[in-house]
JSON list of C-alpha atoms in Angstrom, two decimals:
[
{"chain": "A", "resi": 1, "resn": "UNK", "atom": "CA", "xyz": [35.17, 108.63, -141.19]},
{"chain": "A", "resi": 2, "resn": "UNK", "atom": "CA", "xyz": [35.41, 105.49, -138.90]},
{"chain": "A", "resi": 3, "resn": "UNK", "atom": "CA", "xyz": [32.87, 104.74, -136.27]},
{"chain": "A", "resi": 4, "resn": "UNK", "atom": "CA", "xyz": [35.87, 104.94, -133.58]},
{"chain": "A", "resi": 5, "resn": "UNK", "atom": "CA", "xyz": [39.01, 106.42, -133.98]},
{"chain": "A", "resi": 6, "resn": "UNK", "atom": "CA", "xyz": [42.10, 106.30, -131.26]},
{"chain": "A", "resi": 7, "resn": "UNK", "atom": "CA", "xyz": [44.58, 108.93, -132.38]},
{"chain": "A", "resi": 8, "resn": "UNK", "atom": "CA", "xyz": [48.15, 109.28, -130.64]},
{"chain": "A", "resi": 9, "resn": "UNK", "atom": "CA", "xyz": [46.62, 108.66, -127.65]},
{"chain": "A", "resi": 10, "resn": "UNK", "atom": "CA", "xyz": [49.17, 108.43, -124.28]},
{"chain": "A", "resi": 11, "resn": "UNK", "atom": "CA", "xyz": [47.62, 107.18, -120.83]},
{"chain": "A", "resi": 12, "resn": "UNK", "atom": "CA", "xyz": [49.12, 107.22, -117.43]},
{"chain": "A", "resi": 13, "resn": "UNK", "atom": "CA", "xyz": [48.55, 105.08, -114.49]},
{"chain": "A", "resi": 14, "resn": "UNK", "atom": "CA", "xyz": [50.27, 107.91, -112.17]},
{"chain": "A", "resi": 15, "resn": "UNK", "atom": "CA", "xyz": [53.62, 107.89, -113.68]},
{"chain": "A", "resi": 16, "resn": "UNK", "atom": "CA", "xyz": [53.55, 104.82, -115.25]},
{"chain": "A", "resi": 17, "resn": "UNK", "atom": "CA", "xyz": [53.11, 105.39, -119.03]},
{"chain": "A", "resi": 18, "resn": "UNK", "atom": "CA", "xyz": [50.73, 102.70, -120.21]},
{"chain": "A", "resi": 19, "resn": "UNK", "atom": "CA", "xyz": [49.84, 103.81, -123.57]},
{"chain": "A", "resi": 20, "resn": "UNK", "atom": "CA", "xyz": [52.58, 105.36, -125.87]},
{"chain": "A", "resi": 21, "resn": "UNK", "atom": "CA", "xyz": [50.88, 106.93, -128.86]},
{"chain": "A", "resi": 22, "resn": "UNK", "atom": "CA", "xyz": [48.50, 104.23, -130.16]},
{"chain": "A", "resi": 23, "resn": "UNK", "atom": "CA", "xyz": [46.06, 104.86, -132.71]},
{"chain": "A", "resi": 24, "resn": "UNK", "atom": "CA", "xyz": [43.78, 102.51, -133.73]},
{"chain": "A", "resi": 25, "resn": "UNK", "atom": "CA", "xyz": [40.46, 102.62, -136.08]},
{"chain": "A", "resi": 26, "resn": "UNK", "atom": "CA", "xyz": [37.29, 100.35, -136.03]},
{"chain": "A", "resi": 27, "resn": "UNK", "atom": "CA", "xyz": [34.81, 100.94, -138.83]},
{"chain": "A", "resi": 28, "resn": "UNK", "atom": "CA", "xyz": [31.13, 100.33, -138.28]},
{"chain": "A", "resi": 29, "resn": "UNK", "atom": "CA", "xyz": [30.28, 96.65, -138.76]},
{"chain": "A", "resi": 30, "resn": "UNK", "atom": "CA", "xyz": [33.62, 95.25, -138.18]},
{"chain": "A", "resi": 31, "resn": "UNK", "atom": "CA", "xyz": [35.14, 92.76, -135.17]},
{"chain": "A", "resi": 32, "resn": "UNK", "atom": "CA", "xyz": [38.38, 94.11, -134.50]},
{"chain": "A", "resi": 33, "resn": "UNK", "atom": "CA", "xyz": [40.94, 92.50, -131.90]},
{"chain": "A", "resi": 34, "resn": "UNK", "atom": "CA", "xyz": [43.64, 93.67, -130.01]},
{"chain": "A", "resi": 35, "resn": "UNK", "atom": "CA", "xyz": [46.34, 91.13, -129.07]},
{"chain": "A", "resi": 36, "resn": "UNK", "atom": "CA", "xyz": [49.17, 91.07, -127.20]},
{"chain": "A", "resi": 37, "resn": "UNK", "atom": "CA", "xyz": [51.27, 89.76, -123.78]},
{"chain": "A", "resi": 38, "resn": "UNK", "atom": "CA", "xyz": [50.02, 90.55, -120.34]},
{"chain": "A", "resi": 39, "resn": "UNK", "atom": "CA", "xyz": [50.85, 94.09, -119.55]},
{"chain": "A", "resi": 40, "resn": "UNK", "atom": "CA", "xyz": [50.94, 95.37, -123.23]},
{"chain": "A", "resi": 41, "resn": "UNK", "atom": "CA", "xyz": [48.13, 97.86, -122.87]},
{"chain": "A", "resi": 42, "resn": "UNK", "atom": "CA", "xyz": [45.10, 96.17, -124.24]},
{"chain": "A", "resi": 43, "resn": "UNK", "atom": "CA", "xyz": [42.83, 96.73, -121.26]},
{"chain": "A", "resi": 44, "resn": "UNK", "atom": "CA", "xyz": [44.28, 99.89, -120.74]},
{"chain": "A", "resi": 45, "resn": "UNK", "atom": "CA", "xyz": [43.11, 100.91, -124.32]},
{"chain": "A", "resi": 46, "resn": "UNK", "atom": "CA", "xyz": [39.44, 99.90, -123.56]},
{"chain": "A", "resi": 47, "resn": "UNK", "atom": "CA", "xyz": [39.42, 101.56, -120.32]},
{"chain": "A", "resi": 48, "resn": "UNK", "atom": "CA", "xyz": [40.82, 104.87, -122.06]},
{"chain": "A", "resi": 49, "resn": "UNK", "atom": "CA", "xyz": [38.01, 104.22, -125.07]},
{"chain": "A", "resi": 50, "resn": "UNK", "atom": "CA", "xyz": [35.27, 103.91, -122.51]},
{"chain": "A", "resi": 51, "resn": "UNK", "atom": "CA", "xyz": [35.95, 107.05, -120.18]},
{"chain": "A", "resi": 52, "resn": "UNK", "atom": "CA", "xyz": [37.31, 104.92, -116.94]},
{"chain": "A", "resi": 53, "resn": "UNK", "atom": "CA", "xyz": [40.74, 106.52, -117.69]},
{"chain": "A", "resi": 54, "resn": "UNK", "atom": "CA", "xyz": [41.22, 109.78, -119.51]},
{"chain": "A", "resi": 55, "resn": "UNK", "atom": "CA", "xyz": [44.34, 110.54, -121.69]},
{"chain": "A", "resi": 56, "resn": "UNK", "atom": "CA", "xyz": [47.15, 112.98, -121.36]},
{"chain": "A", "resi": 57, "resn": "UNK", "atom": "CA", "xyz": [47.35, 113.41, -124.91]},
{"chain": "A", "resi": 58, "resn": "UNK", "atom": "CA", "xyz": [45.90, 112.21, -128.24]},
{"chain": "A", "resi": 59, "resn": "UNK", "atom": "CA", "xyz": [42.20, 112.00, -128.57]},
{"chain": "A", "resi": 60, "resn": "UNK", "atom": "CA", "xyz": [38.87, 109.30, -128.55]},
{"chain": "A", "resi": 61, "resn": "UNK", "atom": "CA", "xyz": [36.49, 110.05, -131.22]},
{"chain": "A", "resi": 62, "resn": "UNK", "atom": "CA", "xyz": [32.85, 107.79, -131.87]},
{"chain": "A", "resi": 63, "resn": "UNK", "atom": "CA", "xyz": [31.56, 108.97, -134.84]},
{"chain": "A", "resi": 64, "resn": "UNK", "atom": "CA", "xyz": [33.41, 111.97, -135.26]},
{"chain": "A", "resi": 65, "resn": "UNK", "atom": "CA", "xyz": [32.24, 113.06, -131.31]},
{"chain": "A", "resi": 66, "resn": "UNK", "atom": "CA", "xyz": [35.67, 113.68, -129.14]},
{"chain": "A", "resi": 67, "resn": "UNK", "atom": "CA", "xyz": [34.52, 111.24, -126.04]},
{"chain": "A", "resi": 68, "resn": "UNK", "atom": "CA", "xyz": [37.15, 113.33, -123.58]},
{"chain": "A", "resi": 69, "resn": "UNK", "atom": "CA", "xyz": [34.48, 115.66, -122.19]},
{"chain": "A", "resi": 70, "resn": "UNK", "atom": "CA", "xyz": [32.28, 112.66, -120.63]},
{"chain": "A", "resi": 71, "resn": "UNK", "atom": "CA", "xyz": [32.72, 110.64, -117.82]},
{"chain": "A", "resi": 72, "resn": "UNK", "atom": "CA", "xyz": [32.27, 106.86, -118.21]},
{"chain": "A", "resi": 73, "resn": "UNK", "atom": "CA", "xyz": [28.79, 106.39, -117.93]},
{"chain": "A", "resi": 74, "resn": "UNK", "atom": "CA", "xyz": [28.16, 109.34, -120.52]},
{"chain": "A", "resi": 75, "resn": "UNK", "atom": "CA", "xyz": [30.12, 107.51, -122.87]},
{"chain": "A", "resi": 76, "resn": "UNK", "atom": "CA", "xyz": [27.47, 104.56, -122.34]},
{"chain": "A", "resi": 77, "resn": "UNK", "atom": "CA", "xyz": [24.87, 107.09, -123.45]},
{"chain": "A", "resi": 78, "resn": "UNK", "atom": "CA", "xyz": [26.86, 107.64, -126.54]},
{"chain": "A", "resi": 79, "resn": "UNK", "atom": "CA", "xyz": [26.84, 103.91, -127.36]},
{"chain": "A", "resi": 80, "resn": "UNK", "atom": "CA", "xyz": [29.82, 102.38, -125.83]},
{"chain": "A", "resi": 81, "resn": "UNK", "atom": "CA", "xyz": [29.23, 99.25, -123.51]},
{"chain": "A", "resi": 82, "resn": "UNK", "atom": "CA", "xyz": [32.17, 97.16, -121.93]},
{"chain": "A", "resi": 83, "resn": "UNK", "atom": "CA", "xyz": [32.45, 93.56, -121.04]},
{"chain": "A", "resi": 84, "resn": "UNK", "atom": "CA", "xyz": [35.10, 93.89, -118.64]},
{"chain": "A", "resi": 85, "resn": "UNK", "atom": "CA", "xyz": [37.53, 91.53, -117.57]},
{"chain": "A", "resi": 86, "resn": "UNK", "atom": "CA", "xyz": [36.52, 89.17, -114.72]},
{"chain": "A", "resi": 87, "resn": "UNK", "atom": "CA", "xyz": [33.32, 89.74, -115.67]},
{"chain": "A", "resi": 88, "resn": "UNK", "atom": "CA", "xyz": [32.16, 92.12, -112.82]},
{"chain": "A", "resi": 89, "resn": "UNK", "atom": "CA", "xyz": [28.51, 90.60, -112.75]},
{"chain": "A", "resi": 90, "resn": "UNK", "atom": "CA", "xyz": [26.75, 92.20, -109.35]},
{"chain": "A", "resi": 91, "resn": "UNK", "atom": "CA", "xyz": [26.99, 89.12, -107.14]},
{"chain": "A", "resi": 92, "resn": "UNK", "atom": "CA", "xyz": [24.46, 89.63, -104.73]},
{"chain": "A", "resi": 93, "resn": "UNK", "atom": "CA", "xyz": [21.76, 90.83, -107.37]},
{"chain": "A", "resi": 94, "resn": "UNK", "atom": "CA", "xyz": [19.70, 88.20, -109.71]},
{"chain": "A", "resi": 95, "resn": "UNK", "atom": "CA", "xyz": [19.94, 87.66, -113.53]},
{"chain": "A", "resi": 96, "resn": "UNK", "atom": "CA", "xyz": [17.59, 89.82, -114.35]},
{"chain": "A", "resi": 97, "resn": "UNK", "atom": "CA", "xyz": [18.17, 92.71, -111.74]},
{"chain": "A", "resi": 98, "resn": "UNK", "atom": "CA", "xyz": [21.86, 92.47, -113.37]},
{"chain": "A", "resi": 99, "resn": "UNK", "atom": "CA", "xyz": [20.07, 93.08, -116.88]},
{"chain": "A", "resi": 100, "resn": "UNK", "atom": "CA", "xyz": [18.18, 95.80, -115.70]},
{"chain": "A", "resi": 101, "resn": "UNK", "atom": "CA", "xyz": [21.32, 97.34, -114.42]},
{"chain": "A", "resi": 102, "resn": "UNK", "atom": "CA", "xyz": [22.68, 97.33, -117.68]},
{"chain": "A", "resi": 103, "resn": "UNK", "atom": "CA", "xyz": [19.92, 99.38, -118.71]},
{"chain": "A", "resi": 104, "resn": "UNK", "atom": "CA", "xyz": [20.10, 102.17, -116.07]},
{"chain": "A", "resi": 105, "resn": "UNK", "atom": "CA", "xyz": [20.18, 105.02, -118.55]},
{"chain": "A", "resi": 106, "resn": "UNK", "atom": "CA", "xyz": [17.16, 104.17, -120.36]},
{"chain": "A", "resi": 107, "resn": "UNK", "atom": "CA", "xyz": [13.41, 104.96, -119.57]},
{"chain": "A", "resi": 108, "resn": "UNK", "atom": "CA", "xyz": [11.97, 102.87, -122.60]},
{"chain": "A", "resi": 109, "resn": "UNK", "atom": "CA", "xyz": [10.46, 100.36, -120.66]},
{"chain": "A", "resi": 110, "resn": "UNK", "atom": "CA", "xyz": [8.71, 98.68, -123.87]},
{"chain": "A", "resi": 111, "resn": "UNK", "atom": "CA", "xyz": [12.66, 98.33, -125.57]},
{"chain": "A", "resi": 112, "resn": "UNK", "atom": "CA", "xyz": [14.14, 97.35, -122.46]},
{"chain": "A", "resi": 113, "resn": "UNK", "atom": "CA", "xyz": [11.69, 94.44, -122.18]},
{"chain": "A", "resi": 114, "resn": "UNK", "atom": "CA", "xyz": [12.26, 93.50, -125.76]},
{"chain": "A", "resi": 115, "resn": "UNK", "atom": "CA", "xyz": [15.98, 93.82, -125.37]},
{"chain": "A", "resi": 116, "resn": "UNK", "atom": "CA", "xyz": [15.88, 91.48, -122.33]},
{"chain": "A", "resi": 117, "resn": "UNK", "atom": "CA", "xyz": [13.61, 88.96, -124.47]},
{"chain": "A", "resi": 118, "resn": "UNK", "atom": "CA", "xyz": [16.64, 89.46, -127.23]},
{"chain": "A", "resi": 119, "resn": "UNK", "atom": "CA", "xyz": [19.39, 88.60, -124.91]},
{"chain": "A", "resi": 120, "resn": "UNK", "atom": "CA", "xyz": [17.51, 85.42, -123.20]},
{"chain": "A", "resi": 121, "resn": "UNK", "atom": "CA", "xyz": [17.13, 84.35, -126.92]},
{"chain": "A", "resi": 122, "resn": "UNK", "atom": "CA", "xyz": [20.93, 84.79, -127.17]},
{"chain": "A", "resi": 123, "resn": "UNK", "atom": "CA", "xyz": [21.30, 82.91, -124.09]},
{"chain": "A", "resi": 124, "resn": "UNK", "atom": "CA", "xyz": [18.72, 80.68, -122.86]},
{"chain": "A", "resi": 125, "resn": "UNK", "atom": "CA", "xyz": [20.45, 79.59, -120.25]},
{"chain": "A", "resi": 126, "resn": "UNK", "atom": "CA", "xyz": [20.06, 82.99, -118.10]},
{"chain": "A", "resi": 127, "resn": "UNK", "atom": "CA", "xyz": [16.37, 82.66, -118.98]},
{"chain": "A", "resi": 128, "resn": "UNK", "atom": "CA", "xyz": [16.18, 79.82, -117.16]},
{"chain": "A", "resi": 129, "resn": "UNK", "atom": "CA", "xyz": [18.27, 81.29, -114.48]},
{"chain": "A", "resi": 130, "resn": "UNK", "atom": "CA", "xyz": [16.73, 84.67, -114.46]},
{"chain": "A", "resi": 131, "resn": "UNK", "atom": "CA", "xyz": [16.05, 84.93, -110.83]},
{"chain": "A", "resi": 132, "resn": "UNK", "atom": "CA", "xyz": [19.01, 83.17, -109.67]},
{"chain": "A", "resi": 133, "resn": "UNK", "atom": "CA", "xyz": [21.67, 85.31, -107.62]},
{"chain": "A", "resi": 134, "resn": "UNK", "atom": "CA", "xyz": [24.39, 86.07, -110.03]},
{"chain": "A", "resi": 135, "resn": "UNK", "atom": "CA", "xyz": [27.44, 84.97, -107.78]},
{"chain": "A", "resi": 136, "resn": "UNK", "atom": "CA", "xyz": [25.87, 81.44, -107.72]},
{"chain": "A", "resi": 137, "resn": "UNK", "atom": "CA", "xyz": [26.04, 81.04, -111.56]},
{"chain": "A", "resi": 138, "resn": "UNK", "atom": "CA", "xyz": [29.33, 79.15, -112.95]},
{"chain": "A", "resi": 139, "resn": "UNK", "atom": "CA", "xyz": [31.93, 80.95, -114.98]},
{"chain": "A", "resi": 140, "resn": "UNK", "atom": "CA", "xyz": [30.72, 80.56, -118.32]},
{"chain": "A", "resi": 141, "resn": "UNK", "atom": "CA", "xyz": [27.26, 81.71, -117.23]},
{"chain": "A", "resi": 142, "resn": "UNK", "atom": "CA", "xyz": [28.49, 84.66, -115.53]},
{"chain": "A", "resi": 143, "resn": "UNK", "atom": "CA", "xyz": [30.14, 85.55, -118.74]},
{"chain": "A", "resi": 144, "resn": "UNK", "atom": "CA", "xyz": [27.12, 85.35, -120.57]},
{"chain": "A", "resi": 145, "resn": "UNK", "atom": "CA", "xyz": [25.49, 87.69, -118.16]},
{"chain": "A", "resi": 146, "resn": "UNK", "atom": "CA", "xyz": [28.36, 90.12, -118.25]},
{"chain": "A", "resi": 147, "resn": "UNK", "atom": "CA", "xyz": [27.90, 90.17, -122.38]},
{"chain": "A", "resi": 148, "resn": "UNK", "atom": "CA", "xyz": [24.12, 90.18, -121.96]},
{"chain": "A", "resi": 149, "resn": "UNK", "atom": "CA", "xyz": [24.33, 93.32, -119.45]},
{"chain": "A", "resi": 150, "resn": "UNK", "atom": "CA", "xyz": [26.18, 95.43, -121.95]},
{"chain": "A", "resi": 151, "resn": "UNK", "atom": "CA", "xyz": [24.01, 94.46, -124.52]},
{"chain": "A", "resi": 152, "resn": "UNK", "atom": "CA", "xyz": [21.07, 95.86, -122.35]},
{"chain": "A", "resi": 153, "resn": "UNK", "atom": "CA", "xyz": [22.26, 99.55, -122.75]},
{"chain": "A", "resi": 154, "resn": "UNK", "atom": "CA", "xyz": [21.95, 98.96, -126.99]},
{"chain": "A", "resi": 155, "resn": "UNK", "atom": "CA", "xyz": [25.27, 99.81, -127.93]},
{"chain": "A", "resi": 156, "resn": "UNK", "atom": "CA", "xyz": [26.85, 100.29, -131.13]},
{"chain": "A", "resi": 157, "resn": "UNK", "atom": "CA", "xyz": [30.71, 99.40, -129.90]},
{"chain": "A", "resi": 158, "resn": "UNK", "atom": "CA", "xyz": [31.02, 96.87, -127.78]},
{"chain": "A", "resi": 159, "resn": "UNK", "atom": "CA", "xyz": [34.19, 96.48, -125.92]},
{"chain": "A", "resi": 160, "resn": "UNK", "atom": "CA", "xyz": [35.10, 92.87, -124.70]},
{"chain": "A", "resi": 161, "resn": "UNK", "atom": "CA", "xyz": [38.14, 92.31, -122.36]},
{"chain": "A", "resi": 162, "resn": "UNK", "atom": "CA", "xyz": [39.23, 88.69, -122.19]},
{"chain": "A", "resi": 163, "resn": "UNK", "atom": "CA", "xyz": [35.72, 87.10, -122.61]},
{"chain": "A", "resi": 164, "resn": "UNK", "atom": "CA", "xyz": [37.07, 83.40, -122.82]},
{"chain": "A", "resi": 165, "resn": "UNK", "atom": "CA", "xyz": [39.50, 84.09, -119.64]},
{"chain": "A", "resi": 166, "resn": "UNK", "atom": "CA", "xyz": [39.25, 81.08, -117.14]},
{"chain": "A", "resi": 167, "resn": "UNK", "atom": "CA", "xyz": [36.64, 79.81, -119.11]},
{"chain": "A", "resi": 168, "resn": "UNK", "atom": "CA", "xyz": [36.93, 75.75, -119.87]},
{"chain": "A", "resi": 169, "resn": "UNK", "atom": "CA", "xyz": [37.96, 75.01, -123.21]},
{"chain": "A", "resi": 170, "resn": "UNK", "atom": "CA", "xyz": [34.74, 73.33, -124.22]},
{"chain": "A", "resi": 171, "resn": "UNK", "atom": "CA", "xyz": [32.95, 76.77, -123.58]},
{"chain": "A", "resi": 172, "resn": "UNK", "atom": "CA", "xyz": [35.51, 79.13, -125.41]},
{"chain": "A", "resi": 173, "resn": "UNK", "atom": "CA", "xyz": [34.25, 78.16, -128.81]},
{"chain": "A", "resi": 174, "resn": "UNK", "atom": "CA", "xyz": [30.79, 79.05, -127.93]},
{"chain": "A", "resi": 175, "resn": "UNK", "atom": "CA", "xyz": [31.81, 82.20, -126.66]},
{"chain": "A", "resi": 176, "resn": "UNK", "atom": "CA", "xyz": [33.55, 83.21, -129.72]},
{"chain": "A", "resi": 177, "resn": "UNK", "atom": "CA", "xyz": [30.27, 82.11, -131.53]},
{"chain": "A", "resi": 178, "resn": "UNK", "atom": "CA", "xyz": [28.25, 84.27, -129.93]},
{"chain": "A", "resi": 179, "resn": "UNK", "atom": "CA", "xyz": [30.27, 87.28, -130.81]},
{"chain": "A", "resi": 180, "resn": "UNK", "atom": "CA", "xyz": [29.83, 86.87, -134.38]},
{"chain": "A", "resi": 181, "resn": "UNK", "atom": "CA", "xyz": [26.45, 86.33, -133.47]},
{"chain": "A", "resi": 182, "resn": "UNK", "atom": "CA", "xyz": [26.19, 89.82, -132.03]},
{"chain": "A", "resi": 183, "resn": "UNK", "atom": "CA", "xyz": [28.38, 91.28, -134.68]},
{"chain": "A", "resi": 184, "resn": "UNK", "atom": "CA", "xyz": [25.60, 89.97, -137.11]},
{"chain": "A", "resi": 185, "resn": "UNK", "atom": "CA", "xyz": [23.02, 91.55, -135.73]},
{"chain": "A", "resi": 186, "resn": "UNK", "atom": "CA", "xyz": [24.48, 94.91, -136.11]},
{"chain": "A", "resi": 187, "resn": "UNK", "atom": "CA", "xyz": [26.95, 95.69, -132.86]},
{"chain": "A", "resi": 188, "resn": "UNK", "atom": "CA", "xyz": [30.67, 96.79, -133.76]},
{"chain": "A", "resi": 189, "resn": "UNK", "atom": "CA", "xyz": [33.21, 94.85, -131.82]},
{"chain": "A", "resi": 190, "resn": "UNK", "atom": "CA", "xyz": [36.33, 95.80, -130.32]},
{"chain": "A", "resi": 191, "resn": "UNK", "atom": "CA", "xyz": [37.53, 92.73, -128.71]},
{"chain": "A", "resi": 192, "resn": "UNK", "atom": "CA", "xyz": [40.72, 91.90, -126.36]},
{"chain": "A", "resi": 193, "resn": "UNK", "atom": "CA", "xyz": [41.60, 88.58, -126.26]},
{"chain": "A", "resi": 194, "resn": "UNK", "atom": "CA", "xyz": [44.74, 86.53, -125.31]},
{"chain": "A", "resi": 195, "resn": "UNK", "atom": "CA", "xyz": [43.61, 83.56, -127.43]},
{"chain": "A", "resi": 196, "resn": "UNK", "atom": "CA", "xyz": [44.87, 84.84, -130.60]},
{"chain": "A", "resi": 197, "resn": "UNK", "atom": "CA", "xyz": [44.25, 82.02, -132.63]},
{"chain": "A", "resi": 198, "resn": "UNK", "atom": "CA", "xyz": [40.30, 82.46, -131.86]},
{"chain": "A", "resi": 199, "resn": "UNK", "atom": "CA", "xyz": [40.22, 86.38, -131.94]},
{"chain": "A", "resi": 200, "resn": "UNK", "atom": "CA", "xyz": [42.11, 86.33, -135.47]},
{"chain": "A", "resi": 201, "resn": "UNK", "atom": "CA", "xyz": [39.39, 83.60, -136.47]},
{"chain": "A", "resi": 202, "resn": "UNK", "atom": "CA", "xyz": [36.72, 85.93, -136.17]},
{"chain": "A", "resi": 203, "resn": "UNK", "atom": "CA", "xyz": [37.88, 89.35, -136.49]},
{"chain": "A", "resi": 204, "resn": "UNK", "atom": "CA", "xyz": [38.43, 91.16, -139.74]},
{"chain": "A", "resi": 205, "resn": "UNK", "atom": "CA", "xyz": [41.23, 93.27, -138.57]},
{"chain": "A", "resi": 206, "resn": "UNK", "atom": "CA", "xyz": [43.87, 93.28, -135.97]},
{"chain": "A", "resi": 207, "resn": "UNK", "atom": "CA", "xyz": [46.31, 95.16, -133.76]},
{"chain": "A", "resi": 208, "resn": "UNK", "atom": "CA", "xyz": [49.39, 93.79, -132.02]},
{"chain": "A", "resi": 209, "resn": "UNK", "atom": "CA", "xyz": [50.24, 95.96, -129.24]},
{"chain": "A", "resi": 210, "resn": "UNK", "atom": "CA", "xyz": [53.67, 95.59, -126.98]},
{"chain": "A", "resi": 211, "resn": "UNK", "atom": "CA", "xyz": [54.51, 97.59, -123.91]},
{"chain": "A", "resi": 212, "resn": "UNK", "atom": "CA", "xyz": [52.04, 100.34, -124.95]},
{"chain": "A", "resi": 213, "resn": "UNK", "atom": "CA", "xyz": [52.65, 100.45, -128.31]},
{"chain": "A", "resi": 214, "resn": "UNK", "atom": "CA", "xyz": [50.78, 99.10, -131.76]},
{"chain": "A", "resi": 215, "resn": "UNK", "atom": "CA", "xyz": [53.80, 97.43, -133.36]},
{"chain": "A", "resi": 216, "resn": "UNK", "atom": "CA", "xyz": [51.51, 95.82, -135.99]},
{"chain": "A", "resi": 217, "resn": "UNK", "atom": "CA", "xyz": [48.65, 95.76, -137.85]},
{"chain": "A", "resi": 218, "resn": "UNK", "atom": "CA", "xyz": [46.98, 94.36, -140.46]},
{"chain": "A", "resi": 219, "resn": "UNK", "atom": "CA", "xyz": [43.93, 92.07, -141.77]},
{"chain": "A", "resi": 220, "resn": "UNK", "atom": "CA", "xyz": [43.46, 89.25, -139.25]},
{"chain": "A", "resi": 221, "resn": "UNK", "atom": "CA", "xyz": [44.48, 86.97, -142.12]},
{"chain": "A", "resi": 222, "resn": "UNK", "atom": "CA", "xyz": [47.49, 88.81, -142.77]},
{"chain": "A", "resi": 223, "resn": "UNK", "atom": "CA", "xyz": [48.62, 88.57, -138.93]},
{"chain": "A", "resi": 224, "resn": "UNK", "atom": "CA", "xyz": [47.64, 84.76, -138.83]},
{"chain": "A", "resi": 225, "resn": "UNK", "atom": "CA", "xyz": [50.23, 84.36, -141.63]},
{"chain": "A", "resi": 226, "resn": "UNK", "atom": "CA", "xyz": [52.79, 86.62, -139.92]},
{"chain": "A", "resi": 227, "resn": "UNK", "atom": "CA", "xyz": [55.58, 84.81, -138.88]},
{"chain": "A", "resi": 228, "resn": "UNK", "atom": "CA", "xyz": [56.39, 87.18, -135.75]},
{"chain": "A", "resi": 229, "resn": "UNK", "atom": "CA", "xyz": [52.50, 86.91, -134.61]},
{"chain": "A", "resi": 230, "resn": "UNK", "atom": "CA", "xyz": [52.82, 83.05, -135.18]},
{"chain": "A", "resi": 231, "resn": "UNK", "atom": "CA", "xyz": [55.80, 82.52, -133.31]},
{"chain": "A", "resi": 232, "resn": "UNK", "atom": "CA", "xyz": [54.67, 84.95, -130.65]},
{"chain": "A", "resi": 233, "resn": "UNK", "atom": "CA", "xyz": [51.02, 84.58, -130.31]},
{"chain": "A", "resi": 234, "resn": "UNK", "atom": "CA", "xyz": [49.91, 81.69, -132.05]},
{"chain": "A", "resi": 235, "resn": "UNK", "atom": "CA", "xyz": [52.20, 78.97, -130.93]},
{"chain": "A", "resi": 236, "resn": "UNK", "atom": "CA", "xyz": [53.87, 78.11, -134.29]},
{"chain": "A", "resi": 237, "resn": "UNK", "atom": "CA", "xyz": [57.24, 77.88, -134.78]}
]
């Protein structure tokens, strides 16, 4: 049984049919990536998994449990955290306060303190700025904070939506190295990323979405070598 099973999911924004029967799986310990053009349904897929958007048809199972009855904050209790597109930090709160918000559902103060030290080890820059207001951080630092905040929930599955968006090229490689480190520490990752080249370098498998449908699925290596993917997403003619 896969950790995450998304089966025949149809999701809508009003009358707009955004997801048209997509099915994906993520095994424990994997990094799986979703690639596709803007508007393909990548972010909608993550919102549906996390409970922010409810499917009209199909199901989302986490470790065999149907997530449909649960609200978005209850899905966090189940072990799913999301790093949203655009970072979404609490701009008027400090770095430490943002991290506390990531652990809002936890009461194990000792564990929370240990996890805060863990994320400071992962992101030393944040420890230097722990009392700084989040809105004054650079874009790269805010991305670190959004990721660290999600990790404070101690997720088994981390959903990442466009983590390299808007970052300087020099920071992009660092972001992907961090994703690999998080995965090596035992967190399964489902990654949405427009930088298909980097995403397919670190993922084990991938899916290609096009207008709300899965049009390709393969190992990351297989997708990198696929002529359609090379032309459409990797800039190789």
